[in-house]
Amino acid sequence: MKLYDYVLSPSCYKVRLMAALAGVKLEIRPVDFHPGAEHRGTELLALNPAGSIPILEEGDLILTESAAMLAYLAAKAAPEWLGSGAPEEAARIQQWLSFAHRLTASLGGARLHEMLLRPGDIGALQAQGIAALRELEAGLVEQGLRGMRFLASDQPTVADIACFPYVALAPDGGIPLDPYPAIRLWSRAIRGLDNFIEMPGIHRLHELRPEPHVEPGEV
Amino acid sequence: MMQDAMVDEWYPVGLFSQLDVNGRKTALMGEPIEVALDAEDRAKVTCGDGRTLPVCVRYGHVWSSLGKPQKDLFAIPEADQPGRRLVDVGVIRVRCSPLRAVENFLDIAHFPFVHTDILGAEPHTEVEDYKVEIRQQEDEVWATQVKFYQPKAAKSASGGITTEYMYRVPAPTCSVLYKTCPPRPCEWDVITLFVQPLAEDLCDVWPWMALFDDVTPMTDLIHFQQTIFLQDRSILENQIPRLLPLDPGMEIPTRADLTSVAYRRWLKRHNYTYGAQLVAQ
């Protein structure tokens, strides 16, 4: 399975992360997105006329939407990531998968503007990003009231992976995550998953070391 | 007009390979500037007030200055050595003082914590003694005999090695790093950080490299260096105070910070204070 990949792209990272969590080995084909703009070159436009990355290729199958890639990886190697199939859970997964496009447009747009000097109305991008973060925060709080730690269930699903990268990288676009405690707990739960991998700007949990052992009566 | 001596220094303002006649609007030390190709395919830099600014093209980048540079841009003799791959890594904007970006580049102690499993790893956190001097003749800061254990020091490194480094600061917002070259032990890889000061707390960073590595594809070399720098970026944007303090105040340097101490002393000696905090708070 070949992934046309840019190491700093949150959408590409979704696919790398899902593959790592599902135990799928990817063949990585690095794309010179910045500064080379290779994704707008003839070779990649032939694969994906939209001119975006990631692109996932296996045999005749060419996927250009990251949500489809997450679904494909999960269906192949880790079907539990597609949820239990219960109607409400299935609907929530689809709801958040679609919602993820708003995160890409707002938080992702702000990040590209602030970091790689892409054009855009930074005030509007940040305002839309904050609105999306508030909606996500509210969704996670409501899930917490239902006794669930993740967006659609008490287990992580493809919906969490679709939303996590742009949210975790919001500070790159000048949007702090301090006001969102539920998002920070959720981010911690995702970063604590077995086989989690990081990307620049998303750190692993350094603090996951054994607890100090204190003998009774010592203190 | 600012009184800072930094006004007469050279600064990177763009990749030469990406210039066109339409020009690119950017800024230098608070002044709007435009960088473009002229009719003869030469780089031209124009200030917002209409002045044509000094220009030179070197190390893949266009360099300019708001003032009158007293000397040529610093030399990197290795850049002209045959067989090296010259890597334009591309611009990354950071909301920090340009001097802080350079200082972070000079620091080794953060490797295991920020560049985990690439440039450092716990428990190999010790910074051994190294030598630091301000070379009078060249008027540059140099750190030599810097050694550090690295799990994956370069794209061309196959496993963990103890890497040797030399650091050099030839200009207030530029640093050149010489580093053990895994495929050619008798040579140094050259990795630079060229910083364009947009404002006192905002900069565009243009990393550039001259490496001996005939194997790794160019895109992989670019991605490796962008990965490293993006790990630094989130740290840099959270440093307090935003400006680099030149007077001892709240910060207590340790032996591992000798290069930073010399850099700050050198900045102060030259009145290079754009992006610096002069009075301890």
mmCIF file with all atom_site columns, N, CA and C in Angstrom, chain A residues 12-36:
data_model
loop_
_atom_site.group_PDB
_atom_site.id
_atom_site.type_symbol
_atom_site.label_atom_id
_atom_site.label_alt_id
_atom_site.label_comp_id
_atom_site.label_asym_id
_atom_site.label_entity_id
_atom_site.label_seq_id
_atom_site.pdbx_PDB_ins_code
_atom_site.Cartn_x
_atom_site.Cartn_y
_atom_site.Cartn_z
_atom_site.occupancy
_atom_site.B_iso_or_equiv
_atom_site.pdbx_formal_charge
_atom_site.auth_seq_id
_atom_site.auth_comp_id
_atom_site.auth_asym_id
_atom_site.auth_atom_id
_atom_site.pdbx_PDB_model_num
ATOM 1  N N  . CYS A 1 12 ? -2.080 13.728 5.833  1.00 0.00 ? 12 CYS A N  1
ATOM 2  C CA . CYS A 1 12 ? -1.225 12.564 5.586  1.00 0.00 ? 12 CYS A CA 1
ATOM 3  C C  . CYS A 1 12 ? -0.963 11.828 6.900  1.00 0.00 ? 12 CYS A C  1
ATOM 4  N N  . TYR A 1 13 ? -0.784 12.597 7.966  1.00 0.00 ? 13 TYR A N  1
ATOM 5  C CA . TYR A 1 13 ? -0.536 11.992 9.278  1.00 0.00 ? 13 TYR A CA 1
ATOM 6  C C  . TYR A 1 13 ? -1.716 11.143 9.735  1.00 0.00 ? 13 TYR A C  1
ATOM 7  N N  . LYS A 1 14 ? -2.959 11.555 9.396  1.00 0.00 ? 14 LYS A N  1
ATOM 8  C CA . LYS A 1 14 ? -4.128 10.730 9.740  1.00 0.00 ? 14 LYS A CA 1
ATOM 9  C C  . LYS A 1 14 ? -3.922 9.309  9.225  1.00 0.00 ? 14 LYS A C  1
ATOM 10 N N  . VAL A 1 15 ? -3.467 9.213  7.987  1.00 0.00 ? 15 VAL A N  1
ATOM 11 C CA . VAL A 1 15 ? -3.325 7.906  7.342  1.00 0.00 ? 15 VAL A CA 1
ATOM 12 C C  . VAL A 1 15 ? -2.151 7.136  7.959  1.00 0.00 ? 15 VAL A C  1
ATOM 13 N N  . ARG A 1 16 ? -1.033 7.814  8.200  1.00 0.00 ? 16 ARG A N  1
ATOM 14 C CA . ARG A 1 16 ? 0.111  7.146  8.844  1.00 0.00 ? 16 ARG A CA 1
ATOM 15 C C  . ARG A 1 16 ? -0.279 6.645  10.231 1.00 0.00 ? 16 ARG A C  1
ATOM 16 N N  . LEU A 1 17 ? -1.042 7.501  10.967 1.00 0.00 ? 17 LEU A N  1
ATOM 17 C CA . LEU A 1 17 ? -1.438 7.135  12.329 1.00 0.00 ? 17 LEU A CA 1
ATOM 18 C C  . LEU A 1 17 ? -2.394 5.944  12.310 1.00 0.00 ? 17 LEU A C  1
ATOM 19 N N  . MET A 1 18 ? -3.401 5.993  11.436 1.00 0.00 ? 18 MET A N  1
ATOM 20 C CA . MET A 1 18 ? -4.364 4.885  11.357 1.00 0.00 ? 18 MET A CA 1
ATOM 21 C C  . MET A 1 18 ? -3.644 3.586  10.990 1.00 0.00 ? 18 MET A C  1
ATOM 22 N N  . ALA A 1 19 ? -2.706 3.671  10.045 1.00 0.00 ? 19 ALA A N  1
ATOM 23 C CA . ALA A 1 19 ? -1.963 2.473  9.627  1.00 0.00 ? 19 ALA A CA 1
ATOM 24 C C  . ALA A 1 19 ? -1.159 1.918  10.807 1.00 0.00 ? 19 ALA A C  1
ATOM 25 N N  . ALA A 1 20 ? -0.524 2.823  11.568 1.00 0.00 ? 20 ALA A N  1
ATOM 26 C CA . ALA A 1 20 ? 0.276  2.360  12.718 1.00 0.00 ? 20 ALA A CA 1
ATOM 27 C C  . ALA A 1 20 ? -0.625 1.695  13.753 1.00 0.00 ? 20 ALA A C  1
ATOM 28 N N  . LEU A 1 21 ? -1.781 2.318  14.029 1.00 0.00 ? 21 LEU A N  1
ATOM 29 C CA . LEU A 1 21 ? -2.685 1.771  15.048 1.00 0.00 ? 21 LEU A CA 1
ATOM 30 C C  . LEU A 1 21 ? -3.285 0.438  14.588 1.00 0.00 ? 21 LEU A C  1
ATOM 31 N N  . ALA A 1 22 ? -3.484 0.293  13.279 1.00 0.00 ? 22 ALA A N  1
ATOM 32 C CA . ALA A 1 22 ? -4.077 -0.936 12.747 1.00 0.00 ? 22 ALA A CA 1
ATOM 33 C C  . ALA A 1 22 ? -3.021 -1.986 12.424 1.00 0.00 ? 22 ALA A C  1
ATOM 34 N N  . GLY A 1 23 ? -1.743 -1.596 12.557 1.00 0.00 ? 23 GLY A N  1
ATOM 35 C CA . GLY A 1 23 ? -0.671 -2.555 12.279 1.00 0.00 ? 23 GLY A CA 1
ATOM 36 C C  . GLY A 1 23 ? -0.444 -2.804 10.801 1.00 0.00 ? 23 GLY A C  1
ATOM 37 N N  . VAL A 1 24 ? -0.751 -1.792 9.954  1.00 0.00 ? 24 VAL A N  1
ATOM 38 C CA . VAL A 1 24 ? -0.538 -1.938 8.507  1.00 0.00 ? 24 VAL A CA 1
ATOM 39 C C  . VAL A 1 24 ? 0.757  -1.229 8.123  1.00 0.00 ? 24 VAL A C  1
ATOM 40 N N  . LYS A 1 25 ? 1.585  -1.892 7.333  1.00 0.00 ? 25 LYS A N  1
ATOM 41 C CA . LYS A 1 25 ? 2.835  -1.255 6.900  1.00 0.00 ? 25 LYS A CA 1
ATOM 42 C C  . LYS A 1 25 ? 2.585  -0.523 5.598  1.00 0.00 ? 25 LYS A C  1
ATOM 43 N N  . LEU A 1 26 ? 2.970  0.754  5.554  1.00 0.00 ? 26 LEU A N  1
ATOM 44 C CA . LEU A 1 26 ? 2.781  1.568  4.353  1.00 0.00 ? 26 LEU A CA 1
ATOM 45 C C  . LEU A 1 26 ? 4.103  1.728  3.626  1.00 0.00 ? 26 LEU A C  1
ATOM 46 N N  . GLU A 1 27 ? 4.018  1.781  2.310  1.00 0.00 ? 27 GLU A N  1
ATOM 47 C CA . GLU A 1 27 ? 5.186  2.218  1.542  1.00 0.00 ? 27 GLU A CA 1
ATOM 48 C C  . GLU A 1 27 ? 5.032  3.729  1.382  1.00 0.00 ? 27 GLU A C  1
ATOM 49 N N  . ILE A 1 28 ? 5.993  4.483  1.907  1.00 0.00 ? 28 ILE A N  1
ATOM 50 C CA . ILE A 1 28 ? 5.874  5.941  1.879  1.00 0.00 ? 28 ILE A CA 1
ATOM 51 C C  . ILE A 1 28 ? 6.571  6.499  0.642  1.00 0.00 ? 28 ILE A C  1
ATOM 52 N N  . ARG A 1 29 ? 5.829  7.317  -0.116 1.00 0.00 ? 29 ARG A N  1
ATOM 53 C CA . ARG A 1 29 ? 6.423  8.020  -1.255 1.00 0.00 ? 29 ARG A CA 1
ATOM 54 C C  . ARG A 1 29 ? 6.392  9.512  -0.906 1.00 0.00 ? 29 ARG A C  1
ATOM 55 N N  . PRO A 1 30 ? 7.557  10.076 -0.449 1.00 0.00 ? 30 PRO A N  1
ATOM 56 C CA . PRO A 1 30 ? 7.552  11.477 -0.021 1.00 0.00 ? 30 PRO A CA 1
ATOM 57 C C  . PRO A 1 30 ? 7.266  12.434 -1.174 1.00 0.00 ? 30 PRO A C  1
ATOM 58 N N  . VAL A 1 31 ? 6.430  13.418 -0.928 1.00 0.00 ? 31 VAL A N  1
ATOM 59 C CA . VAL A 1 31 ? 6.061  14.429 -1.929 1.00 0.00 ? 31 VAL A CA 1
ATOM 60 C C  . VAL A 1 31 ? 6.625  15.780 -1.481 1.00 0.00 ? 31 VAL A C  1
ATOM 61 N N  . ASP A 1 32 ? 7.317  16.450 -2.381 1.00 0.00 ? 32 ASP A N  1
ATOM 62 C CA . ASP A 1 32 ? 7.896  17.767 -2.052 1.00 0.00 ? 32 ASP A CA 1
ATOM 63 C C  . ASP A 1 32 ? 6.793  18.824 -2.143 1.00 0.00 ? 32 ASP A C  1
ATOM 64 N N  . PHE A 1 33 ? 5.946  18.851 -1.133 1.00 0.00 ? 33 PHE A N  1
ATOM 65 C CA . PHE A 1 33 ? 4.812  19.785 -1.069 1.00 0.00 ? 33 PHE A CA 1
ATOM 66 C C  . PHE A 1 33 ? 5.316  21.222 -0.894 1.00 0.00 ? 33 PHE A C  1
ATOM 67 N N  . HIS A 1 34 ? 6.297  21.365 0.003  1.00 0.00 ? 34 HIS A N  1
ATOM 68 C CA . HIS A 1 34 ? 6.873  22.699 0.298  1.00 0.00 ? 34 HIS A CA 1
ATOM 69 C C  . HIS A 1 34 ? 8.378  22.541 0.447  1.00 0.00 ? 34 HIS A C  1
ATOM 70 N N  . PRO A 1 35 ? 9.220  23.240 -0.291 1.00 0.00 ? 35 PRO A N  1
ATOM 71 C CA . PRO A 1 35 ? 8.860  24.353 -1.171 1.00 0.00 ? 35 PRO A CA 1
ATOM 72 C C  . PRO A 1 35 ? 8.541  23.956 -2.617 1.00 0.00 ? 35 PRO A C  1
ATOM 73 N N  . GLY A 1 36 ? 8.614  22.668 -2.981 1.00 0.00 ? 36 GLY A N  1
ATOM 74 C CA . GLY A 1 36 ? 8.598  22.284 -4.399 1.00 0.00 ? 36 GLY A CA 1
ATOM 75 C C  . GLY A 1 36 ? 7.247  22.259 -5.085 1.00 0.00 ? 36 GLY A C  1
#
